[in-house]
Amino acid sequence: MSFEELEHTADVRIRIRAESYEELFTLASDALFGILYSGDCRPILEKTIQVTGENREELLWEFLSELLFISEVEFFVVCETRVRFTGNGLEATIRGEIFDQERHGGGREVKGISYSGLFIRKTDTMICSEIIFDI
Amino acid sequence: MVNMMLNGIQQAGVHEWEVPVGYVPDMRVSGRLFLSETLGKTLEEGAARQLANVATLPGIIGHSFGMPDIHWGYGFPIGGVAAFSESEGIISPGGVGFDINCGVRLITTPLTLHDLDDRHTIIDKLYKKIPTGVGSKGTLRFQGSKLDELLSRGSSYVIGEGLGLPDDALLCEENGCMKEAKPELVSEKARTRGIPQCGTLGSGNHFLELQVVSSIQDQKTAQAFGITEGTICCMIHCGSRGLGHQVCTDHIRTMEKVSQKYGIRLPDRQLACAPLTSREGQDYFGAMAAAANYAWANRQIITHELRLLFEGAFGIDYKEMPLVYDVAHNIAKWEMHTVSGEEQRVCVHRKGATRAFGPGRKELPQKYRETGQPVMIPGSMGTASYLLAGTETAMQKTFGSTCHGAGRVSSRKAARNALSGNEVAADLKQKGIIVMAPSGDAIAEEAPSMYKPSDEVVRVVRETGISRVIATLMPLGVIKG
């Protein structure tokens, strides 16, 4: 399905609509990297990450916080994300490349993922989530 | 009453508004807003509610305050000030913000406008020298025990490493170091984020701006601050980078889980907090203080780079570029204040607000004890910035606090939809202001029309007496992330 940016005075608020939790988490990753970087990214490097959480919301928050951390310290720009749920956690395969100012520069720094500004709701037809990225 | 204010908020004086107990359930004290009629029209319902929510927190003293640049934030409003009692009070990461000790400093130079005829060249050199924006790295690496030293000692440590003048640390709030810092409580993740980013500006509203002192409103105080009309100054606005952001991330979740354990009823989860006397509260305080020290070191390193560049570019001496002062915008600190006639140690949270101590306070460097401390209020990009001084009125009314800037009125999304970065930059160039940033969106999002007018914000703090206006500075060129 899709994600869109909603109004927020100081930060970036994103609403995601997905058909499955896997898709929701993938779209959330796309949204994060869409804020952080501009331009095209090639899936030439691959990395696997694991996170755990007590519930879906906490898992999504942990997942995005981990992606932000990896991106910031490894200068990793992600363009493809695949998610598999495992017990109380998830394993994600992320693909992308190392940051290049010329091609990926000009995005917005994300300071953190708002813990309480995040929710997930499941309806009969879709899974909806809102996330506030602190800018 | 003029029909300008949200329902339920009552006028309490000139530019002063009371958010009464009962505005939201369980308020322990009332809220106090400092707003003119014009600024009142921009007050968001969400920000007023957040101000009232803060008033429900245990141990709050006096009022929950909103400065004239108030807007909607995470938990606490941005532009919020709240003091908490040592025994009953709490500490909340939402009352400090993700960017711990985001702050501003001002450096003077002996240069005048004439020296900056070729403004573009110097801004270009600064843009190439000071790392800005997403993915930028600093040139210095403080790791292992060096990072511990930096987190313990802040500004003084990097000055000792040859990155500043001996007086620079004294000319920072807290002398550029919170003694309560506990580097051992800064996680490995926070350290890893912080190491490559030392000496970088970041993005968003962070900037380095060259300004000219366009007018002086108080000659005597300006002299004490070392400010002369017509001279060039440099204002730096940035914070604790990924290290501070991670400290907030690490602790906000812990706080979420412990608020209930301590029987704290929260009207909004974003206000997650712990008692100041609890282990979780003290752990956050120690880690936050270490991140605050990182921020002072960060601004110090950028100052060093600026001075080196100006030495080479203009043939002036490093020592001819003294620091006026450095103030924190996002912080929680122990301070002594008079409460009901008695001196009391309280924990003051300032989030998007500035300490504005008046004359006589022993925390101030000797040279500012008669005048009150310098406070720098950056304008939005392309508009005037102000140099203010703290007052006795601020000590009495707001726990020695004032505004921190212009305050956003429109979202970044609205800015990008309404404006083109290139057009904003071209407009500013016509006014003689050079802007350099990694993208057009970064410029559009920070366009002056997206912010409250800084002159109106400053008028309110002047007319309510919580600050005095000393000088006005106009922008010449700015680099942004």
Coordinates of C-alpha atoms in Angstrom, one line a residue:
Chain A
M1 CA 0.0 0.0 0.0
S2 CA 1.5 3.4 0.8
F3 CA 2.8 6.0 3.3
E4 CA 2.2 9.7 3.4
E5 CA 3.4 12.7 5.4
L6 CA 0.9 14.4 7.7
E7 CA 1.1 17.9 9.2
H8 CA 3.4 18.4 12.2
T9 CA 4.8 21.8 13.3
A10 CA 8.3 20.7 14.2
D11 CA 8.8 17.1 13.2
V12 CA 7.9 14.7 10.4
R13 CA 4.8 12.7 11.0
I14 CA 4.1 9.7 8.7
R15 CA 1.0 7.6 8.2
I16 CA 1.4 4.1 6.7
R17 CA -1.2 1.8 5.4
A18 CA -0.3 -1.8 4.7
E19 CA -1.8 -5.2 4.1
S20 CA 0.5 -7.1 6.3
Y21 CA 2.9 -6.4 9.2
E22 CA 5.8 -7.3 7.0
E23 CA 4.7 -4.6 4.5
L24 CA 4.1 -2.1 7.3
F25 CA 7.7 -2.5 8.6
T26 CA 9.1 -2.3 5.1
L27 CA 7.2 0.9 4.3
A28 CA 8.3 2.4 7.7
S29 CA 11.9 1.7 6.7
D30 CA 11.3 3.3 3.3
A31 CA 9.8 6.3 5.0
L32 CA 12.8 6.7 7.3
F33 CA 15.3 6.5 4.5
G34 CA 13.2 8.8 2.4
I35 CA 13.6 11.5 5.1
L36 CA 17.3 10.9 5.6
Y37 CA 18.6 10.8 2.0
S38 CA 17.8 12.0 -1.4
G39 CA 18.5 10.5 -4.9
D40 CA 18.8 6.9 -6.1
C41 CA 20.3 4.2 -4.0
R42 CA 21.7 0.9 -5.4
P43 CA 21.2 -2.4 -3.5
I44 CA 24.8 -3.5 -3.7
L45 CA 25.5 -4.2 0.0
E46 CA 23.4 -6.5 2.3
K47 CA 23.1 -6.7 6.0
T48 CA 20.9 -8.6 8.4
I49 CA 19.6 -7.2 11.6
Q50 CA 17.6 -8.6 14.5
V51 CA 15.5 -6.8 17.1
T52 CA 13.1 -7.9 19.8
G53 CA 10.1 -6.1 21.4
E54 CA 7.3 -6.8 23.8
N55 CA 4.6 -5.9 21.3
R56 CA 4.3 -4.7 17.7
E57 CA 4.7 -1.0 18.5
E58 CA 7.8 -1.6 20.5
L59 CA 9.2 -3.8 17.8
L60 CA 8.6 -1.2 15.2
W61 CA 10.2 1.5 17.4
E62 CA 13.2 -0.8 18.1
F63 CA 13.5 -1.7 14.4
L64 CA 13.5 2.0 13.2
S65 CA 15.8 3.0 16.0
E66 CA 18.3 0.3 14.9
L67 CA 18.0 1.3 11.3
L68 CA 18.7 4.9 12.2
F69 CA 21.7 3.8 14.3
I70 CA 23.2 1.6 11.6
S71 CA 22.6 4.3 9.0
E72 CA 24.3 6.9 11.1
V73 CA 27.4 5.0 12.2
E74 CA 27.9 2.8 9.1
F75 CA 26.8 5.5 6.6
F76 CA 24.5 2.9 5.2
V77 CA 21.8 4.1 2.8
V78 CA 19.0 1.5 2.6
C79 CA 16.7 1.0 -0.4
E80 CA 15.4 -2.5 0.1
T81 CA 14.1 -4.0 3.3
R82 CA 12.7 -7.5 3.8
V83 CA 11.2 -8.4 7.2
R84 CA 10.5 -11.8 8.8
F85 CA 8.9 -12.1 12.2
T86 CA 10.4 -14.6 14.7
G87 CA 8.7 -15.2 18.0
N88 CA 9.0 -11.9 19.9
G89 CA 11.3 -10.3 17.4
L90 CA 12.1 -9.9 13.8
E91 CA 15.0 -10.4 11.4
A92 CA 15.4 -8.0 8.5
T93 CA 17.5 -8.1 5.5
I94 CA 18.5 -4.6 4.4
R95 CA 20.2 -3.8 1.1
G96 CA 21.7 -0.5 0.0
E97 CA 25.0 1.2 -0.3
I98 CA 27.5 3.5 1.5
F99 CA 26.5 7.1 1.7
D100 CA 27.8 9.4 -1.1
Q101 CA 27.3 13.1 -0.5
E102 CA 27.0 13.8 -4.2
R103 CA 24.2 11.3 -4.8
H104 CA 22.5 10.9 -1.4
G105 CA 23.2 14.3 0.3
G106 CA 20.5 16.9 1.1
G107 CA 18.2 14.8 3.3
R108 CA 17.1 15.6 6.8
E109 CA 18.7 14.3 9.9
V110 CA 16.4 12.3 12.2
K111 CA 17.3 12.6 15.8
G112 CA 15.2 9.8 17.0
I113 CA 11.9 7.9 16.7
S114 CA 9.2 9.3 19.0
Y115 CA 8.4 6.4 21.3
S116 CA 4.9 7.6 22.3
G117 CA 4.1 9.2 19.0
L118 CA 4.0 5.7 17.4
F119 CA 0.9 3.5 17.1
I120 CA -0.3 0.6 15.0
R121 CA -4.0 -0.2 14.4
K122 CA -5.4 -3.2 12.6
T123 CA -8.8 -2.9 10.8
D124 CA -10.6 -5.5 8.8
T125 CA -9.0 -4.3 5.6
M126 CA -5.6 -3.0 6.5
I127 CA -3.0 -2.2 9.1
C128 CA -2.5 1.5 9.8
S129 CA 0.4 3.1 11.6
E130 CA 1.6 6.6 12.5
I131 CA 5.1 7.5 13.4
I132 CA 6.7 10.8 14.4
F133 CA 10.3 11.2 13.4
D134 CA 12.1 13.8 15.6
I135 CA 13.9 16.2 13.2
Chain B
M1 CA -11.1 40.3 27.1
V2 CA -9.9 40.5 23.5
N3 CA -11.0 37.5 21.6
M4 CA -7.6 36.4 20.6
M5 CA -6.8 33.6 23.0
L6 CA -8.0 30.0 23.3
N7 CA -11.0 29.4 25.4
G8 CA -10.3 29.1 29.1
I9 CA -7.0 31.1 29.1
Q10 CA -7.2 34.4 31.0
Q11 CA -5.2 37.5 30.8
A12 CA -3.1 38.0 33.9
G13 CA -1.1 41.1 32.9
V14 CA 0.5 42.8 29.9
H15 CA 1.5 39.9 27.6
E16 CA 0.9 37.5 30.5
W17 CA -1.8 34.8 30.4
E18 CA -3.0 32.3 33.0
V19 CA -3.8 28.7 32.0
P20 CA -5.9 28.0 35.1
V21 CA -5.9 24.9 37.2
G22 CA -8.6 22.7 35.7
Y23 CA -7.7 23.5 32.1
V24 CA -6.8 19.8 32.0
P25 CA -7.6 17.5 35.0
D26 CA -5.1 17.1 37.9
M27 CA -3.1 20.3 37.4
R28 CA -1.1 21.1 40.6
V29 CA -0.2 24.6 39.6
S30 CA -1.5 27.0 36.9
G31 CA 0.3 27.7 33.6
R32 CA 1.7 31.0 32.6
L33 CA 2.1 32.1 29.0
F34 CA 4.0 35.2 27.7
L35 CA 2.3 36.2 24.5
S36 CA 1.4 39.4 22.6
E37 CA -1.9 39.6 20.8
T38 CA -0.2 38.7 17.5
L39 CA 1.6 35.7 19.0
G40 CA -1.6 34.6 20.8
K41 CA -3.1 34.1 17.4
T42 CA -0.4 31.5 16.6
L43 CA -0.8 29.6 19.8
E44 CA -1.7 26.0 19.0
E45 CA -4.3 24.2 21.1
G46 CA -1.9 21.3 21.4
A47 CA 0.9 23.5 22.8
A48 CA -1.5 25.0 25.4
R49 CA -2.6 21.5 26.4
Q50 CA 1.0 20.4 26.7
L51 CA 1.8 23.4 28.9
A52 CA -1.2 22.4 31.1
N53 CA -0.2 18.7 31.2
V54 CA 3.3 19.6 32.5
A55 CA 1.5 21.3 35.4
T56 CA 0.1 17.9 36.5
L57 CA 3.6 16.5 37.2
P58 CA 4.7 15.8 40.8
G59 CA 6.7 18.4 42.6
I60 CA 6.2 21.2 40.1
I61 CA 6.8 24.6 41.6
G62 CA 5.3 28.0 40.7
H63 CA 3.8 27.6 37.3
S64 CA 4.3 25.7 34.1
F65 CA 5.7 28.4 31.8
G66 CA 5.4 29.0 28.1
M67 CA 7.7 31.5 26.5
P68 CA 6.5 33.7 23.6
D69 CA 8.0 31.3 21.0
I70 CA 6.0 28.3 22.4
H71 CA 5.0 25.6 20.0
W72 CA 3.9 22.0 20.0
G73 CA 6.7 19.6 21.0
Y74 CA 7.2 16.1 22.4
G75 CA 5.5 15.9 25.8
F76 CA 6.5 19.3 27.0
P77 CA 5.9 22.2 24.6
I78 CA 8.9 23.8 22.9
G79 CA 9.4 27.1 24.7
G80 CA 8.5 25.4 28.0
V81 CA 10.0 26.0 31.4
A82 CA 9.2 24.0 34.6
A83 CA 11.0 23.8 38.0
F84 CA 10.7 20.8 40.2
S85 CA 11.3 20.3 43.9
E86 CA 14.4 18.3 45.0
S87 CA 12.4 16.0 47.2
E88 CA 9.0 15.6 45.4
G89 CA 9.9 16.5 41.8
I90 CA 10.6 14.5 38.7
I91 CA 12.9 14.6 35.7
S92 CA 11.6 13.9 32.2
P93 CA 13.5 13.4 28.9
G94 CA 10.5 15.0 27.2
G95 CA 11.2 18.1 29.2
V96 CA 14.7 18.3 27.7
G97 CA 14.2 17.0 24.2
F98 CA 16.2 14.8 21.8
D99 CA 18.9 17.3 21.2
I100 CA 20.3 17.7 24.7
N101 CA 22.0 21.1 25.2
C102 CA 21.2 22.3 21.7
G103 CA 22.4 25.8 22.2
V104 CA 23.8 29.0 20.8
R105 CA 27.0 30.9 21.1
L106 CA 28.2 34.3 19.8
I107 CA 31.8 35.1 18.8
T108 CA 32.9 38.7 18.0
T109 CA 35.6 39.7 15.5
P110 CA 37.4 43.0 14.9
L111 CA 36.1 42.9 11.2
T112 CA 33.6 45.3 9.7
L113 CA 31.3 45.1 6.7
H114 CA 34.1 46.5 4.5
D115 CA 36.1 43.3 5.2
L116 CA 33.2 41.2 4.0
D117 CA 32.8 42.7 0.5
D118 CA 33.4 39.3 -0.9
R119 CA 30.9 37.6 1.3
H120 CA 30.3 34.7 -1.0
T121 CA 34.0 33.5 -0.8
I122 CA 34.1 33.4 3.0
I123 CA 30.7 31.7 3.3
D124 CA 31.9 29.1 0.7
K125 CA 35.1 28.5 2.8
L126 CA 33.1 28.1 5.9
Y127 CA 30.7 25.7 4.2
K128 CA 33.7 23.6 3.0
K129 CA 35.4 23.7 6.4
I130 CA 32.6 23.0 8.9
P131 CA 30.9 19.6 8.3
T132 CA 27.1 20.1 7.9
G133 CA 24.1 18.0 7.0
V134 CA 23.3 14.3 7.0
G135 CA 26.3 11.9 6.7
S136 CA 28.9 14.5 7.6
K137 CA 31.9 13.6 9.7
G138 CA 34.2 15.7 11.9
T139 CA 38.0 15.7 11.4
L140 CA 38.8 15.0 15.1
R141 CA 38.2 11.7 16.8
F142 CA 37.7 11.5 20.6
Q143 CA 37.5 7.8 21.5
G144 CA 37.8 5.6 24.5
S145 CA 39.3 7.5 27.5
K146 CA 39.4 10.7 25.5
L147 CA 35.7 10.6 24.9
D148 CA 35.2 9.9 28.7
E149 CA 37.2 13.0 29.5
L150 CA 35.2 15.0 27.0
L151 CA 32.0 13.8 28.4
S152 CA 33.2 14.5 32.0
R153 CA 34.7 17.9 31.4
G154 CA 33.0 19.4 28.3
S155 CA 34.4 22.6 27.0
S156 CA 37.5 22.7 29.2
Y157 CA 38.7 19.4 28.0
V158 CA 38.8 20.4 24.3
I159 CA 40.3 23.8 25.2
G160 CA 43.0 21.9 27.0
E161 CA 43.6 20.0 23.8
G162 CA 44.5 23.3 22.1
L163 CA 41.0 24.0 20.6
G164 CA 40.2 27.3 22.3
L165 CA 41.2 30.2 24.5
P166 CA 41.5 29.8 28.2
D167 CA 38.5 32.0 28.9
D168 CA 36.2 30.2 26.5
A169 CA 34.9 27.7 29.1
L170 CA 34.1 30.5 31.6
L171 CA 32.0 32.2 29.0
C172 CA 29.6 29.3 28.8
E173 CA 26.5 28.6 30.9
E174 CA 27.7 26.2 33.7
N175 CA 31.3 27.0 32.6
G176 CA 30.8 24.6 29.7
C177 CA 30.6 21.6 32.0
M178 CA 27.9 19.9 34.1
K179 CA 29.7 18.4 37.0
E180 CA 27.0 15.7 37.5
A181 CA 28.0 14.0 34.2
K182 CA 28.3 10.3 34.4
P183 CA 30.0 9.1 31.2
E184 CA 29.7 5.5 32.3
L185 CA 25.9 5.9 31.8
V186 CA 26.3 6.9 28.1
S187 CA 25.6 3.7 26.1
E188 CA 28.0 2.2 23.6
K189 CA 25.5 3.1 20.9
A190 CA 25.4 6.7 21.9
R191 CA 29.2 6.8 21.9
T192 CA 29.4 5.2 18.5
R193 CA 27.0 7.8 17.1
G194 CA 28.9 10.6 18.7
I195 CA 32.5 9.8 17.8
P196 CA 32.5 10.7 14.1
Q197 CA 30.1 13.7 14.7
C198 CA 32.3 15.8 17.1
G199 CA 32.7 19.2 15.5
T200 CA 29.7 19.0 13.1
L201 CA 26.7 21.2 12.8
G202 CA 24.0 18.7 11.9
S203 CA 20.9 19.6 10.0
G204 CA 17.4 21.0 10.6
N205 CA 17.4 24.5 12.2
H206 CA 21.2 24.3 13.1
F207 CA 23.4 26.8 11.5
L208 CA 26.5 29.0 11.6
E209 CA 25.8 32.6 10.6
L210 CA 27.9 35.7 10.0
Q211 CA 26.2 38.8 11.3
V212 CA 26.8 42.5 11.6
V213 CA 25.9 44.4 14.8
S214 CA 23.4 46.7 13.1
S215 CA 22.3 48.7 16.2
I216 CA 23.0 48.9 19.9
Q217 CA 20.1 49.4 22.3
D218 CA 22.1 49.6 25.5
Q219 CA 25.6 51.0 25.1
K220 CA 26.9 50.3 28.6
T221 CA 25.9 46.7 28.6
A222 CA 27.0 46.2 25.0
Q223 CA 30.4 47.4 26.1
A224 CA 30.5 44.9 28.9
F225 CA 29.6 42.2 26.4
G226 CA 32.4 43.4 24.0
I227 CA 29.9 44.3 21.3
T228 CA 30.5 47.3 19.0
E229 CA 28.2 48.6 16.3
G230 CA 29.3 47.8 12.8
T231 CA 31.4 44.8 13.7
I232 CA 31.1 41.3 12.4
C233 CA 30.0 38.5 14.7
C234 CA 29.5 34.8 14.3
M235 CA 26.5 32.9 15.8
I236 CA 26.7 29.1 16.1
H237 CA 23.6 27.0 16.8
C238 CA 23.9 23.2 17.3
G239 CA 23.8 20.5 19.9
S240 CA 24.9 17.1 21.1
R241 CA 24.5 15.4 17.8
G242 CA 23.8 11.6 17.6
L243 CA 25.3 11.1 21.0
G244 CA 22.7 13.2 22.7
H245 CA 19.9 11.9 20.5
Q246 CA 20.8 8.3 21.5
V247 CA 20.9 9.2 25.2
C248 CA 17.4 10.5 24.9
T249 CA 16.3 7.4 22.9
D250 CA 17.9 5.1 25.5
H251 CA 16.3 6.7 28.5
I252 CA 12.9 7.6 27.2
R253 CA 11.8 4.0 27.0
T254 CA 13.1 3.2 30.5
M255 CA 11.1 6.2 31.8
E256 CA 8.0 5.0 30.0
K257 CA 8.2 1.8 32.0
V258 CA 9.0 3.3 35.4
S259 CA 6.5 6.2 35.7
Q260 CA 3.8 3.8 36.7
K261 CA 6.1 2.0 39.2
Y262 CA 6.5 5.3 41.1
G263 CA 2.8 6.0 41.0
I264 CA 3.0 8.9 38.6
R265 CA -0.2 9.4 36.7
L266 CA 0.6 10.8 33.2
P267 CA -2.0 12.6 31.1
D268 CA 0.2 11.9 28.1
R269 CA 2.8 9.1 27.7
Q270 CA 5.2 11.5 26.2
L271 CA 5.7 13.0 29.7
A272 CA 7.3 9.8 30.9
C273 CA 9.4 10.7 33.9
A274 CA 10.9 9.4 37.1
P275 CA 11.4 11.0 40.5
L276 CA 14.6 13.1 40.9
T277 CA 15.5 10.9 43.9
S278 CA 15.0 7.6 41.9
R279 CA 17.8 5.6 40.4
E280 CA 16.2 5.9 36.9
G281 CA 15.9 9.7 37.4
Q282 CA 19.5 10.0 38.5
D283 CA 20.8 7.8 35.7
Y284 CA 19.1 10.0 33.1
F285 CA 20.4 13.1 34.8
G286 CA 24.0 11.8 34.7
A287 CA 23.8 10.7 31.1
M288 CA 22.0 13.9 30.0
A289 CA 24.7 16.0 31.7
A290 CA 27.4 14.0 29.8
A291 CA 25.6 14.7 26.6
A292 CA 25.3 18.4 27.5
N293 CA 29.1 18.4 28.0
Y294 CA 29.5 16.8 24.5
A295 CA 27.4 19.7 23.1
W296 CA 29.6 22.4 24.7
A297 CA 32.7 20.6 23.3
N298 CA 31.1 20.4 19.9
R299 CA 30.4 24.1 19.7
Q300 CA 33.9 24.8 21.0
I301 CA 35.5 22.7 18.2
I302 CA 33.4 24.5 15.6
T303 CA 34.5 27.8 17.1
H304 CA 38.1 26.7 16.9
E305 CA 37.7 25.9 13.2
L306 CA 36.1 29.2 12.5
R307 CA 38.9 31.1 14.2
L308 CA 41.5 29.3 12.3
L309 CA 39.8 30.0 9.0
F310 CA 39.4 33.7 9.9
E311 CA 43.0 34.0 10.9
G312 CA 44.0 32.8 7.5
A313 CA 41.4 34.6 5.5
F314 CA 41.6 38.0 7.2
G315 CA 45.0 38.1 8.9
I316 CA 43.5 38.7 12.3
D317 CA 44.7 36.9 15.5
Y318 CA 42.9 33.9 17.1
K319 CA 42.6 35.9 20.3
E320 CA 40.8 38.8 18.6
M321 CA 37.7 36.5 18.3
P322 CA 36.5 36.2 21.8
L323 CA 33.4 34.3 22.8
V324 CA 30.6 36.5 24.2
Y325 CA 28.7 33.7 25.7
D326 CA 27.2 30.2 25.1
V327 CA 23.7 29.3 26.3
A328 CA 21.8 26.0 26.4
H329 CA 18.3 25.7 25.0
N330 CA 17.4 22.1 25.9
I331 CA 18.5 21.1 29.4
A332 CA 17.5 20.2 33.0
K333 CA 19.7 21.6 35.7
W334 CA 20.0 22.1 39.5
E335 CA 19.7 25.8 40.3
M336 CA 19.1 27.9 43.4
H337 CA 15.9 30.0 43.3
T338 CA 13.8 31.9 45.7
V339 CA 10.6 30.1 46.3
S340 CA 8.0 31.6 48.7
G341 CA 10.8 33.8 50.1
E342 CA 13.2 30.9 50.7
E343 CA 16.3 29.8 48.8
Q344 CA 15.6 26.4 47.3
R345 CA 17.5 24.0 45.1
V346 CA 15.2 23.1 42.2
C347 CA 15.6 21.2 39.0
V348 CA 14.7 23.5 36.1
H349 CA 13.7 22.0 32.8
R350 CA 14.2 24.3 29.9
K351 CA 13.1 23.0 26.5
G352 CA 13.5 25.5 23.7
A353 CA 14.0 28.2 26.4
T354 CA 17.1 30.0 27.6
R355 CA 18.5 30.7 31.1
A356 CA 18.4 34.5 31.6
F357 CA 20.0 35.1 35.0
G358 CA 20.0 38.7 36.2
P359 CA 22.7 40.7 37.9
G360 CA 24.4 39.5 41.0
R361 CA 24.2 35.7 40.3
K362 CA 27.4 34.0 41.3
E363 CA 27.0 31.5 38.5
L364 CA 27.9 34.3 36.0
P365 CA 31.4 35.2 35.0
Q366 CA 32.7 38.2 36.9
K367 CA 32.4 40.5 33.9
Y368 CA 28.7 39.9 33.6
R369 CA 27.7 40.0 37.3
E370 CA 26.6 43.6 37.1
T371 CA 24.8 43.4 33.8
G372 CA 23.1 40.0 33.9
Q373 CA 24.0 37.2 31.5
P374 CA 24.1 37.6 27.8
V375 CA 21.3 35.8 25.9
M376 CA 21.4 35.2 22.2
I377 CA 18.1 34.9 20.3
P378 CA 18.7 33.7 16.8
G379 CA 16.2 35.0 14.2
S380 CA 14.9 32.7 11.6
M381 CA 17.1 32.6 8.5
G382 CA 17.4 36.0 6.9
T383 CA 15.9 38.0 9.8
A384 CA 17.5 39.8 12.8
S385 CA 19.0 38.1 15.8
Y386 CA 19.1 39.8 19.2
L387 CA 21.5 40.0 22.0
L388 CA 19.7 40.3 25.3
A389 CA 20.6 40.4 29.0
G390 CA 19.0 38.5 31.8
T391 CA 17.1 40.5 34.5
E392 CA 16.0 40.4 38.1
T393 CA 12.4 40.2 36.8
A394 CA 13.2 36.9 35.1
M395 CA 14.6 35.6 38.4
Q396 CA 11.3 36.5 40.1
K397 CA 8.9 35.5 37.3
T398 CA 10.3 32.6 35.3
F399 CA 13.1 30.9 37.3
G400 CA 15.5 33.1 35.4
S401 CA 14.3 32.0 31.9
T402 CA 13.5 33.6 28.6
C403 CA 12.7 32.7 25.0
H404 CA 15.1 30.9 22.7
G405 CA 14.2 31.9 19.2
A406 CA 11.5 32.6 16.7
G407 CA 9.5 29.3 17.0
R408 CA 8.0 27.5 14.0
V409 CA 4.4 28.3 12.9
S410 CA 4.3 26.0 9.8
S411 CA 5.3 22.4 9.2
R412 CA 8.3 21.4 7.2
K413 CA 5.9 19.7 4.8
A414 CA 3.9 22.9 4.3
A415 CA 7.2 24.8 3.7
R416 CA 8.3 22.4 1.0
N417 CA 5.0 22.6 -0.7
A418 CA 4.7 26.3 -0.6
L419 CA 8.3 27.4 -1.3
S420 CA 11.2 26.5 -3.5
G421 CA 14.6 26.5 -1.8
N422 CA 16.2 28.2 -4.8
E423 CA 13.7 31.0 -4.7
V424 CA 14.1 31.5 -1.0
A425 CA 17.9 31.6 -1.5
A426 CA 17.6 34.0 -4.4
D427 CA 15.4 36.3 -2.3
L428 CA 17.9 36.3 0.5
K429 CA 20.7 37.0 -2.0
Q430 CA 18.9 40.1 -3.2
K431 CA 19.0 41.3 0.4
G432 CA 22.7 40.6 0.5
I433 CA 22.4 37.3 2.5
I434 CA 24.3 34.3 1.2
V435 CA 22.8 30.9 2.1
M436 CA 24.6 27.6 1.6
A437 CA 22.9 24.2 2.4
P438 CA 23.1 20.7 1.0
S439 CA 19.6 21.0 -0.6
G440 CA 16.8 23.3 -1.6
D441 CA 14.4 21.6 0.8
A442 CA 16.7 22.4 3.7
I443 CA 16.4 26.1 2.8
A444 CA 12.7 26.0 2.1
E445 CA 11.9 24.3 5.4
E446 CA 13.8 27.0 7.3
A447 CA 12.4 30.0 5.4
P448 CA 11.6 33.1 7.5
S449 CA 7.9 32.9 6.7
M450 CA 7.7 29.4 8.4
Y451 CA 8.6 31.0 11.8
K452 CA 7.1 33.5 14.2
P453 CA 8.5 36.9 13.8
S454 CA 11.6 37.1 16.0
D455 CA 11.2 40.9 16.6
E456 CA 7.7 40.2 18.1
V457 CA 9.0 37.4 20.4
V458 CA 11.8 39.7 21.6
R459 CA 9.3 42.6 22.1
V460 CA 7.3 40.4 24.5
V461 CA 10.3 39.4 26.6
R462 CA 11.4 43.0 26.8
E463 CA 8.0 44.4 27.7
T464 CA 7.4 41.8 30.3
G465 CA 10.8 42.6 31.7
I466 CA 12.2 39.0 31.6
S467 CA 15.1 40.3 29.3
R468 CA 16.6 43.6 28.2
V469 CA 17.5 44.2 24.6
I470 CA 21.2 45.1 24.2
A471 CA 21.9 44.8 20.4
T472 CA 20.4 43.8 17.1
L473 CA 22.4 41.7 14.7
M474 CA 21.6 41.3 11.0
P475 CA 22.5 38.3 8.9
L476 CA 25.2 38.4 6.2
G477 CA 25.6 34.8 5.3
V478 CA 24.6 31.4 6.7
I479 CA 25.6 27.8 6.4
K480 CA 23.1 25.1 7.2
G481 CA 22.9 21.3 7.3

